[in-house]
PDB file of C-alpha atoms in Angstrom:
ATOM      1  CA  ALA A  93     -10.643   7.329  12.120  1.00 76.00           C
ATOM      2  CA  GLN A  94     -10.067   7.389   8.412  1.00 83.00           C
ATOM      3  CA  SER A  95     -11.513   4.757   6.101  1.00 91.00           C
ATOM      4  CA  VAL A  96     -11.796   3.993   2.412  1.00 95.00           C
ATOM      5  CA  THR A  97     -14.548   2.166   0.547  1.00 96.00           C
ATOM      6  CA  GLN A  98     -14.187   0.776  -2.933  1.00 97.00           C
ATOM      7  CA  PRO A  99     -17.706  -0.371  -3.765  1.00 97.00           C
ATOM      8  CA  ASP A 100     -16.789  -2.486  -6.787  1.00 96.00           C
ATOM      9  CA  ILE A 101     -14.880  -5.664  -6.018  1.00 96.00           C
ATOM     10  CA  HIS A 102     -14.538  -6.651  -9.667  1.00 97.00           C
ATOM     11  CA  ILE A 103     -15.040  -4.744 -12.914  1.00 97.00           C
ATOM     12  CA  THR A 104     -14.807  -6.048 -16.470  1.00 97.00           C
ATOM     13  CA  VAL A 105     -14.418  -3.720 -19.435  1.00 97.00           C
ATOM     14  CA  SER A 106     -13.638  -4.236 -23.089  1.00 97.00           C
ATOM     15  CA  GLU A 107     -10.329  -3.088 -24.449  1.00 97.00           C
ATOM     16  CA  GLY A 108     -10.699   0.450 -25.751  1.00 97.00           C
ATOM     17  CA  ALA A 109     -13.666   1.225 -23.521  1.00 97.00           C
ATOM     18  CA  SER A 110     -13.616   3.874 -20.836  1.00 97.00           C
ATOM     19  CA  LEU A 111     -13.094   3.035 -17.179  1.00 97.00           C
ATOM     20  CA  GLU A 112     -14.178   4.525 -13.888  1.00 97.00           C
ATOM     21  CA  LEU A 113     -13.254   2.995 -10.533  1.00 98.00           C
ATOM     22  CA  ARG A 114     -15.046   4.362  -7.511  1.00 98.00           C
ATOM     23  CA  CYS A 115     -13.526   5.379  -4.203  1.00 97.00           C
ATOM     24  CA  ASN A 116     -15.215   6.939  -1.193  1.00 97.00           C
ATOM     25  CA  TYR A 117     -13.299   8.028   1.862  1.00 94.00           C
ATOM     26  CA  SER A 118     -14.081   9.093   5.373  1.00 90.00           C
ATOM     27  CA  TYR A 119     -11.858  11.566   7.146  1.00 82.00           C
ATOM     28  CA  GLY A 120     -12.605  14.639   9.201  1.00 71.00           C
ATOM     29  CA  ALA A 121      -9.980  16.955   7.766  1.00 75.00           C
ATOM     30  CA  THR A 122      -8.504  17.469   4.331  1.00 74.00           C
ATOM     31  CA  PRO A 123      -7.322  14.093   3.129  1.00 83.00           C
ATOM     32  CA  TYR A 124      -4.392  13.137   1.024  1.00 88.00           C
ATOM     33  CA  LEU A 125      -5.633  10.658  -1.567  1.00 92.00           C
ATOM     34  CA  PHE A 126      -3.822   8.099  -3.642  1.00 93.00           C
ATOM     35  CA  TRP A 127      -4.494   5.482  -6.278  1.00 96.00           C
ATOM     36  CA  TYR A 128      -2.161   2.509  -6.600  1.00 96.00           C
ATOM     37  CA  VAL A 129      -2.052  -0.388  -9.026  1.00 97.00           C
ATOM     38  CA  GLN A 130      -0.875  -3.875  -8.128  1.00 94.00           C
ATOM     39  CA  SER A 131      -0.134  -6.600 -10.646  1.00 90.00           C
ATOM     40  CA  PRO A 132      -0.178 -10.227  -9.481  1.00 84.00           C
ATOM     41  CA  GLY A 133       2.700 -10.989  -7.136  1.00 76.00           C
ATOM     42  CA  GLN A 134       3.971  -7.436  -7.271  1.00 81.00           C
ATOM     43  CA  GLY A 135       4.121  -4.483  -4.937  1.00 85.00           C
ATOM     44  CA  LEU A 136       2.079  -1.329  -5.290  1.00 92.00           C
ATOM     45  CA  GLN A 137       2.810   1.296  -7.908  1.00 93.00           C
ATOM     46  CA  LEU A 138       1.553   4.824  -7.367  1.00 92.00           C
ATOM     47  CA  LEU A 139      -0.683   6.010 -10.220  1.00 96.00           C
ATOM     48  CA  LEU A 140      -1.513   9.469  -8.906  1.00 94.00           C
ATOM     49  CA  LYS A 141      -2.012  11.505  -5.784  1.00 92.00           C
ATOM     50  CA  TYR A 142      -4.024  14.467  -4.550  1.00 91.00           C
ATOM     51  CA  PHE A 143      -2.757  16.754  -1.834  1.00 85.00           C
ATOM     52  CA  SER A 144      -4.343  20.120  -2.608  1.00 82.00           C
ATOM     53  CA  GLY A 145      -5.127  22.487  -5.443  1.00 85.00           C
ATOM     54  CA  ASP A 146      -6.674  21.404  -8.713  1.00 88.00           C
ATOM     55  CA  THR A 147      -9.213  18.705  -7.979  1.00 90.00           C
ATOM     56  CA  LEU A 148      -8.563  16.904 -11.275  1.00 96.00           C
ATOM     57  CA  VAL A 149      -5.201  15.188 -11.103  1.00 96.00           C
ATOM     58  CA  GLN A 150      -3.327  13.466 -13.861  1.00 96.00           C
ATOM     59  CA  GLY A 151      -1.275  10.374 -13.294  1.00 96.00           C
ATOM     60  CA  ILE A 152       0.838   7.878 -15.116  1.00 95.00           C
ATOM     61  CA  LYS A 153      -0.367   5.476 -17.800  1.00 94.00           C
ATOM     62  CA  GLY A 154      -3.127   7.856 -18.917  1.00 96.00           C
ATOM     63  CA  PHE A 155      -5.093   7.730 -15.645  1.00 97.00           C
ATOM     64  CA  GLU A 156      -6.768  10.681 -13.983  1.00 98.00           C
ATOM     65  CA  ALA A 157      -8.828  11.146 -10.840  1.00 98.00           C
ATOM     66  CA  GLU A 158     -11.176  13.794  -9.566  1.00 96.00           C
ATOM     67  CA  PHE A 159     -11.482  14.818  -5.922  1.00 94.00           C
ATOM     68  CA  LYS A 160     -15.022  15.756  -4.965  1.00 94.00           C
ATOM     69  CA  ARG A 161     -15.168  16.965  -1.391  1.00 91.00           C
ATOM     70  CA  SER A 162     -18.968  17.195  -1.333  1.00 91.00           C
ATOM     71  CA  GLN A 163     -19.255  13.535  -2.233  1.00 93.00           C
ATOM     72  CA  SER A 164     -16.153  12.359  -0.315  1.00 93.00           C
ATOM     73  CA  SER A 165     -15.051  10.673  -3.503  1.00 95.00           C
ATOM     74  CA  PHE A 166     -11.871  10.256  -5.501  1.00 97.00           C
ATOM     75  CA  ASN A 167     -12.807   8.233  -8.587  1.00 98.00           C
ATOM     76  CA  LEU A 168     -10.199   6.977 -11.011  1.00 98.00           C
ATOM     77  CA  ARG A 169     -10.801   7.247 -14.747  1.00 98.00           C
ATOM     78  CA  LYS A 170      -9.195   6.294 -18.007  1.00 98.00           C
ATOM     79  CA  PRO A 171     -10.697   7.116 -21.400  1.00 97.00           C
ATOM     80  CA  SER A 172      -9.480   4.014 -23.226  1.00 97.00           C
ATOM     81  CA  VAL A 173      -8.389   0.862 -21.426  1.00 97.00           C
ATOM     82  CA  HIS A 174      -5.547  -1.325 -22.672  1.00 96.00           C
ATOM     83  CA  TRP A 175      -5.188  -5.047 -21.984  1.00 95.00           C
ATOM     84  CA  SER A 176      -2.110  -4.279 -19.879  1.00 94.00           C
ATOM     85  CA  ASP A 177      -4.282  -2.307 -17.433  1.00 96.00           C
ATOM     86  CA  ALA A 178      -5.708  -5.535 -16.040  1.00 96.00           C
ATOM     87  CA  ALA A 179      -4.654  -5.519 -12.389  1.00 97.00           C
ATOM     88  CA  GLU A 180      -5.908  -4.685  -8.920  1.00 97.00           C
ATOM     89  CA  TYR A 181      -6.423  -1.053  -8.046  1.00 98.00           C
ATOM     90  CA  PHE A 182      -6.307   0.387  -4.547  1.00 97.00           C
ATOM     91  CA  CYS A 183      -7.468   3.742  -3.295  1.00 97.00           C
ATOM     92  CA  ALA A 184      -5.813   5.052  -0.138  1.00 94.00           C
ATOM     93  CA  VAL A 185      -6.191   8.013   2.184  1.00 91.00           C
ATOM     94  CA  GLY A 186      -3.542   9.620   4.328  1.00 84.00           C
ATOM     95  CA  ALA A 187      -3.570  12.743   6.415  1.00 69.00           C
ATOM     96  CA  LEU A 188      -1.352  15.527   7.555  1.00 62.00           C
ATOM     97  CA  GLY A 189       0.141  14.650  10.886  1.00 62.00           C
ATOM     98  CA  ASN A 190      -0.466  10.964  10.400  1.00 61.00           C
ATOM     99  CA  ALA A 191       3.195  10.268   9.758  1.00 64.00           C
ATOM    100  CA  GLY A 192       2.532   9.454   6.156  1.00 68.00           C
ATOM    101  CA  LYS A 193       0.859   6.130   6.768  1.00 79.00           C
ATOM    102  CA  SER A 194      -2.118   5.339   4.611  1.00 85.00           C
ATOM    103  CA  THR A 195      -5.410   3.540   5.006  1.00 90.00           C
ATOM    104  CA  PHE A 196      -6.302   1.442   1.989  1.00 94.00           C
ATOM    105  CA  GLY A 197      -9.530   0.239   0.489  1.00 96.00           C
ATOM    106  CA  ASP A 198      -9.973  -3.435  -0.279  1.00 96.00           C
ATOM    107  CA  GLY A 199      -9.287  -2.948  -3.956  1.00 97.00           C
ATOM    108  CA  THR A 200     -11.039  -3.368  -7.286  1.00 98.00           C
ATOM    109  CA  THR A 201      -9.920  -6.069  -9.677  1.00 97.00           C
ATOM    110  CA  LEU A 202     -10.017  -4.978 -13.290  1.00 97.00           C
ATOM    111  CA  THR A 203     -10.421  -7.521 -16.071  1.00 97.00           C
ATOM    112  CA  VAL A 204     -10.000  -6.361 -19.670  1.00 97.00           C
ATOM    113  CA  LYS A 205     -11.818  -8.270 -22.407  1.00 96.00           C
ATOM    114  CA  PRO A 206     -10.206  -8.379 -25.854  1.00 91.00           C
TER     115      PRO A 206
ATOM    116  CA  ASP B 152      18.182   4.214  -7.427  1.00 55.00           C
ATOM    117  CA  THR B 153      17.013   0.623  -7.462  1.00 77.00           C
ATOM    118  CA  GLY B 154      13.827   1.124  -5.485  1.00 91.00           C
ATOM    119  CA  VAL B 155      12.671  -0.693  -2.391  1.00 95.00           C
ATOM    120  CA  SER B 156      13.778  -4.311  -2.201  1.00 96.00           C
ATOM    121  CA  GLN B 157      12.535  -7.120   0.017  1.00 97.00           C
ATOM    122  CA  ASP B 158      13.987 -10.493   0.796  1.00 97.00           C
ATOM    123  CA  PRO B 159      12.894 -13.224   0.532  1.00 97.00           C
ATOM    124  CA  ARG B 160      10.110 -12.888  -1.988  1.00 96.00           C
ATOM    125  CA  HIS B 161       8.457 -16.063  -0.801  1.00 96.00           C
ATOM    126  CA  LYS B 162       8.677 -17.959   2.463  1.00 98.00           C
ATOM    127  CA  ILE B 163       6.977 -21.207   3.397  1.00 98.00           C
ATOM    128  CA  THR B 164       7.261 -22.204   7.015  1.00 98.00           C
ATOM    129  CA  LYS B 165       5.659 -24.582   9.435  1.00 98.00           C
ATOM    130  CA  ARG B 166       3.457 -23.357  12.231  1.00 97.00           C
ATOM    131  CA  GLY B 167       5.469 -22.524  15.297  1.00 97.00           C
ATOM    132  CA  GLN B 168       8.649 -21.581  13.462  1.00 98.00           C
ATOM    133  CA  ASN B 169      10.200 -18.135  13.519  1.00 98.00           C
ATOM    134  CA  VAL B 170      10.693 -16.146  10.320  1.00 98.00           C
ATOM    135  CA  THR B 171      12.526 -12.926   9.511  1.00 98.00           C
ATOM    136  CA  PHE B 172      12.056 -10.654   6.540  1.00 98.00           C
ATOM    137  CA  ARG B 173      14.323  -7.896   5.324  1.00 98.00           C
ATOM    138  CA  CYS B 174      13.530  -4.597   3.647  1.00 98.00           C
ATOM    139  CA  ASP B 175      16.028  -2.265   2.002  1.00 97.00           C
ATOM    140  CA  PRO B 176      14.481   1.148   1.396  1.00 96.00           C
ATOM    141  CA  ILE B 177      15.453   3.765  -1.147  1.00 94.00           C
ATOM    142  CA  SER B 178      18.747   5.040   0.184  1.00 91.00           C
ATOM    143  CA  GLU B 179      17.842   8.645   0.986  1.00 89.00           C
ATOM    144  CA  HIS B 180      14.456   7.809   2.535  1.00 91.00           C
ATOM    145  CA  ASN B 181      14.379   8.173   6.293  1.00 90.00           C
ATOM    146  CA  ARG B 182      10.890   6.763   6.812  1.00 92.00           C
ATOM    147  CA  LEU B 183      10.146   3.068   6.480  1.00 94.00           C
ATOM    148  CA  TYR B 184       6.774   1.358   6.819  1.00 94.00           C
ATOM    149  CA  TRP B 185       5.584  -2.215   7.114  1.00 96.00           C
ATOM    150  CA  TYR B 186       2.152  -3.269   5.905  1.00 95.00           C
ATOM    151  CA  ARG B 187       0.393  -6.625   5.796  1.00 96.00           C
ATOM    152  CA  GLN B 188      -1.926  -7.627   2.974  1.00 94.00           C
ATOM    153  CA  THR B 189      -4.171 -10.657   3.117  1.00 94.00           C
ATOM    154  CA  LEU B 190      -6.013 -12.119   0.155  1.00 89.00           C
ATOM    155  CA  GLY B 191      -8.836  -9.895  -1.036  1.00 87.00           C
ATOM    156  CA  GLN B 192      -7.872  -7.035   1.248  1.00 91.00           C
ATOM    157  CA  GLY B 193      -5.922  -3.854   0.954  1.00 93.00           C
ATOM    158  CA  PRO B 194      -2.653  -3.375   2.819  1.00 94.00           C
ATOM    159  CA  GLU B 195      -2.964  -2.732   6.568  1.00 94.00           C
ATOM    160  CA  PHE B 196      -0.449  -0.605   8.427  1.00 92.00           C
ATOM    161  CA  LEU B 197       1.729  -2.458  10.916  1.00 94.00           C
ATOM    162  CA  THR B 198       4.504  -0.114  11.994  1.00 94.00           C
ATOM    163  CA  TYR B 199       6.823   2.637  10.849  1.00 91.00           C
ATOM    164  CA  PHE B 200      10.274   3.985  11.535  1.00 93.00           C
ATOM    165  CA  GLN B 201      11.756   7.395  11.231  1.00 91.00           C
ATOM    166  CA  ASN B 202      15.465   6.782  10.914  1.00 92.00           C
ATOM    167  CA  GLU B 203      16.163   4.101  13.523  1.00 93.00           C
ATOM    168  CA  ALA B 204      13.297   5.010  15.838  1.00 92.00           C
ATOM    169  CA  GLN B 205      10.120   2.946  15.738  1.00 92.00           C
ATOM    170  CA  LEU B 206       7.499   5.622  16.203  1.00 89.00           C
ATOM    171  CA  GLU B 207       4.222   3.792  15.876  1.00 87.00           C
ATOM    172  CA  LYS B 208       2.887   0.264  16.024  1.00 89.00           C
ATOM    173  CA  SER B 209      -0.579  -0.875  15.032  1.00 89.00           C
ATOM    174  CA  ARG B 210      -2.612  -2.981  17.414  1.00 87.00           C
ATOM    175  CA  LEU B 211      -2.432  -5.575  14.619  1.00 81.00           C
ATOM    176  CA  LEU B 212       1.195  -6.066  15.588  1.00 85.00           C
ATOM    177  CA  SER B 213       0.956  -8.703  18.303  1.00 88.00           C
ATOM    178  CA  ASN B 214       3.812  -9.365  20.700  1.00 92.00           C
ATOM    179  CA  ARG B 215       4.969 -12.170  18.407  1.00 96.00           C
ATOM    180  CA  PHE B 216       5.971  -9.522  15.876  1.00 96.00           C
ATOM    181  CA  SER B 217       9.048  -7.367  16.219  1.00 95.00           C
ATOM    182  CA  ALA B 218      10.614  -4.923  13.819  1.00 96.00           C
ATOM    183  CA  GLU B 219      13.971  -3.214  13.873  1.00 96.00           C
ATOM    184  CA  ARG B 220      15.867  -0.687  11.859  1.00 96.00           C
ATOM    185  CA  PRO B 221      19.193  -0.640  13.669  1.00 91.00           C
ATOM    186  CA  LYS B 222      21.142   1.889  11.653  1.00 87.00           C
ATOM    187  CA  GLY B 223      18.317   3.743  10.010  1.00 85.00           C
ATOM    188  CA  SER B 224      18.837   1.920   6.760  1.00 91.00           C
ATOM    189  CA  PHE B 225      17.462  -1.594   6.213  1.00 96.00           C
ATOM    190  CA  SER B 226      14.748  -3.033   8.424  1.00 98.00           C
ATOM    191  CA  THR B 227      13.824  -6.508   9.584  1.00 98.00           C
ATOM    192  CA  LEU B 228      10.442  -7.864  10.575  1.00 98.00           C
ATOM    193  CA  GLU B 229      10.459 -11.014  12.691  1.00 97.00           C
ATOM    194  CA  ILE B 230       7.477 -13.198  13.468  1.00 97.00           C
ATOM    195  CA  GLN B 231       7.921 -15.657  16.302  1.00 97.00           C
ATOM    196  CA  ARG B 232       5.898 -18.838  16.720  1.00 97.00           C
ATOM    197  CA  THR B 233       4.118 -18.367  13.416  1.00 97.00           C
ATOM    198  CA  GLU B 234       0.434 -19.184  13.120  1.00 96.00           C
ATOM    199  CA  GLN B 235      -1.619 -19.958  10.039  1.00 96.00           C
ATOM    200  CA  GLY B 236      -3.296 -16.596  10.381  1.00 95.00           C
ATOM    201  CA  ASP B 237       0.054 -14.947   9.736  1.00 96.00           C
ATOM    202  CA  SER B 238      -0.055 -16.104   6.119  1.00 97.00           C
ATOM    203  CA  ALA B 239      -0.079 -12.902   4.088  1.00 96.00           C
ATOM    204  CA  MET B 240       1.960 -10.620   1.891  1.00 95.00           C
ATOM    205  CA  TYR B 241       4.225  -8.375   3.933  1.00 97.00           C
ATOM    206  CA  LEU B 242       4.922  -5.104   2.175  1.00 96.00           C
ATOM    207  CA  CYS B 243       7.591  -2.587   2.957  1.00 96.00           C
ATOM    208  CA  ALA B 244       7.489   1.037   1.839  1.00 94.00           C
ATOM    209  CA  SER B 245       9.773   4.010   2.269  1.00 93.00           C
ATOM    210  CA  SER B 246       9.442   7.738   1.928  1.00 90.00           C
ATOM    211  CA  LEU B 247      11.098  11.000   2.721  1.00 85.00           C
ATOM    212  CA  GLN B 248       9.967  12.699   5.889  1.00 79.00           C
ATOM    213  CA  GLY B 249       7.217  15.244   5.399  1.00 71.00           C
ATOM    214  CA  ALA B 250       3.559  15.493   4.600  1.00 57.00           C
ATOM    215  CA  TYR B 251       3.873  15.629   0.843  1.00 65.00           C
ATOM    216  CA  TYR B 252       6.070  12.683   0.137  1.00 73.00           C
ATOM    217  CA  GLU B 253       4.451   9.549  -1.128  1.00 81.00           C
ATOM    218  CA  GLN B 254       5.457   6.034  -0.186  1.00 87.00           C
ATOM    219  CA  TYR B 255       7.342   3.766  -2.538  1.00 91.00           C
ATOM    220  CA  PHE B 256       6.520   0.099  -2.101  1.00 93.00           C
ATOM    221  CA  GLY B 257       8.676  -2.957  -2.436  1.00 95.00           C
ATOM    222  CA  PRO B 258       7.545  -6.171  -4.158  1.00 94.00           C
ATOM    223  CA  GLY B 259       6.576  -7.804  -0.870  1.00 95.00           C
ATOM    224  CA  THR B 260       7.341 -11.060   0.895  1.00 96.00           C
ATOM    225  CA  ARG B 261       4.632 -13.691   0.637  1.00 96.00           C
ATOM    226  CA  LEU B 262       4.493 -15.829   3.760  1.00 97.00           C
ATOM    227  CA  THR B 263       2.718 -19.166   3.801  1.00 97.00           C
ATOM    228  CA  VAL B 264       2.378 -20.920   7.154  1.00 98.00           C
ATOM    229  CA  THR B 265       1.523 -24.603   6.875  1.00 97.00           C
TER     230      THR B 265
END
């Protein structure tokens, strides 16, 4: 069975500082990996996805993530955080043949200090 | 394209009552998914449809839950004899069929059972 672990429940960074959110997955085959952002009371917005190819993927809002197969990780990064990035971030894994459904981590809440 | 919409956005009901939620997917998407998200957790897969056929149901979906997608367009999720443990955000997502198509999420319906 596939699973996702987001080790950090809550992270606080200062505006303008860099950000890295950790994600570890478990899946026997090549995973499809996603990062979503959720603002309070809202649905999920896709930030970026990895299916194959280049292991460094670029997403919206200046985010990027790197797939590291050897570490079973897909960490999300942003070089300079803005106050509007404060939200909850979810990592998810899907798989070919799994009908597109995803397994999500429990999320990391990001607080941005002025 | 107006995205995935869900109605209502909020529902408060008393224990034992029945509730029904509606999801309208992106018009050309033939796959539709329901997820449940409780506080502090990531979304959990409940069920999905390909066109009008319900192809998979999670064991989380007890027999008090039923979902339909009668014409392959909008979907409804009904919960009978609601329990306090049903309080959650119910998220709908849609996608095109195929391994490389990501899911687009609606804003969710927040259910509170008193």
